[in-house]
Short mmCIF file of C-alpha atoms in Angstrom, two decimals:
data_model
loop_
_atom_site.label_atom_id
_atom_site.label_comp_id
_atom_site.label_asym_id
_atom_site.label_seq_id
_atom_site.Cartn_x
_atom_site.Cartn_y
_atom_site.Cartn_z
CA ASN A 1416 15.57 -26.07 19.30
CA LYS A 1417 18.58 -27.66 21.00
CA VAL A 1418 20.26 -24.31 21.57
CA LEU A 1419 17.23 -22.94 23.44
CA LYS A 1420 16.90 -26.11 25.51
CA ASP A 1421 20.51 -25.73 26.65
CA MET A 1422 19.87 -22.15 27.78
CA PRO A 1423 18.14 -22.33 31.16
CA GLU A 1424 17.48 -18.58 31.22
CA ALA A 1425 15.65 -18.68 27.89
CA ASP A 1426 11.97 -17.83 28.26
CA THR A 1427 10.44 -18.71 24.91
CA ARG A 1428 7.02 -17.44 25.92
CA ALA A 1429 8.42 -14.02 26.85
CA ASP A 1430 10.52 -13.96 23.67
CA ALA A 1431 7.50 -14.77 21.51
CA ARG A 1432 5.49 -12.07 23.29
CA ALA A 1433 8.26 -9.55 22.62
CA VAL A 1434 8.28 -10.42 18.91
CA LEU A 1435 4.49 -10.04 18.72
CA ASP A 1436 4.67 -6.70 20.58
CA ASP A 1437 7.22 -5.45 18.05
CA LEU A 1438 5.16 -6.78 15.14
CA PHE A 1439 1.97 -5.05 16.31
CA LEU A 1440 3.79 -1.76 16.95
CA LEU A 1441 5.32 -1.87 13.46
CA ALA A 1442 1.93 -2.66 11.90
CA ALA A 1443 0.26 0.24 13.73
CA CYS A 1444 2.53 2.85 12.10
CA ASP A 1445 1.27 5.25 9.43
CA GLY A 1446 4.11 4.27 7.10
CA PHE A 1447 6.90 1.75 7.00
CA VAL A 1448 10.59 1.78 6.11
CA GLY A 1449 12.34 -1.54 6.51
CA LYS A 1450 13.88 -4.52 4.77
CA PHE A 1451 11.66 -6.93 2.91
CA THR A 1452 14.25 -9.67 3.22
CA SER A 1453 12.95 -9.79 6.81
CA ASN A 1454 9.76 -11.80 7.19
CA ILE A 1455 8.83 -9.74 10.28
CA ASP A 1456 8.93 -6.56 8.20
CA ARG A 1457 6.86 -8.13 5.40
CA LEU A 1458 4.37 -9.45 7.94
CA ALA A 1459 4.09 -6.03 9.59
CA VAL A 1460 3.19 -4.37 6.27
CA ALA A 1461 0.69 -7.12 5.42
CA LEU A 1462 -0.91 -6.86 8.86
CA SER A 1463 -1.07 -3.08 8.58
CA ASN A 1464 -2.86 -3.39 5.22
CA ALA A 1465 -5.31 -5.91 6.68
CA TRP A 1466 -6.08 -3.61 9.62
CA ARG A 1467 -6.90 -0.86 7.12
CA GLY A 1468 -9.44 -3.13 5.47
CA GLY A 1469 -7.27 -3.95 2.48
CA ASP A 1470 -8.55 -0.91 0.56
CA CYS A 1471 -5.71 1.43 1.50
CA VAL A 1472 -2.13 0.22 1.25
CA THR A 1473 0.20 1.41 3.97
CA PRO A 1474 2.94 3.60 2.47
CA PHE A 1475 6.18 1.62 2.53
CA GLU A 1476 9.75 1.69 1.34
CA SER A 1477 12.10 -1.27 1.37
CA LEU A 1478 15.79 -0.68 1.86
CA ASP A 1479 16.88 -3.88 0.18
CA ALA A 1480 14.32 -5.81 -1.88
CA ALA A 1481 10.98 -5.52 -3.60
CA TRP A 1482 7.84 -6.88 -1.96
CA CYS A 1483 7.94 -9.88 -4.29
CA ALA A 1484 10.06 -11.14 -7.15
CA GLU A 1485 7.38 -10.26 -9.72
CA LEU A 1486 7.43 -6.60 -8.71
CA ALA A 1487 11.21 -6.55 -8.93
CA ASP A 1488 11.06 -8.09 -12.41
CA ARG A 1489 8.50 -5.51 -13.54
CA ALA A 1490 10.55 -2.62 -12.14
CA LEU A 1491 13.68 -3.87 -13.88
CA ALA A 1492 11.80 -4.32 -17.16
CA ALA A 1493 10.36 -0.81 -16.93
CA ALA A 1494 13.75 0.69 -16.09
CA THR A 1495 15.50 -1.01 -19.00
CA ALA A 1496 12.73 -0.62 -21.60
CA LEU A 1497 13.73 1.14 -24.77
CA PRO A 1498 11.81 4.30 -25.65
#
């Protein structure tokens, strides 16, 4: 990245380590509230589920979007279904 190359104080290794530290701390939580428009947040939930063996989904709540477009479509269909 040209911007990073022009910043002599940038330490990409330390920055990457900080992102991984944050990711692992988020994934280690018992539940998650975040924004699924953020790939870090989505990755944290996926990693948390993998650490639990995939049998138990980490409780989560997104503040802005569904986990995937299909879930959003299903939720909208269920909410607008006629009785």
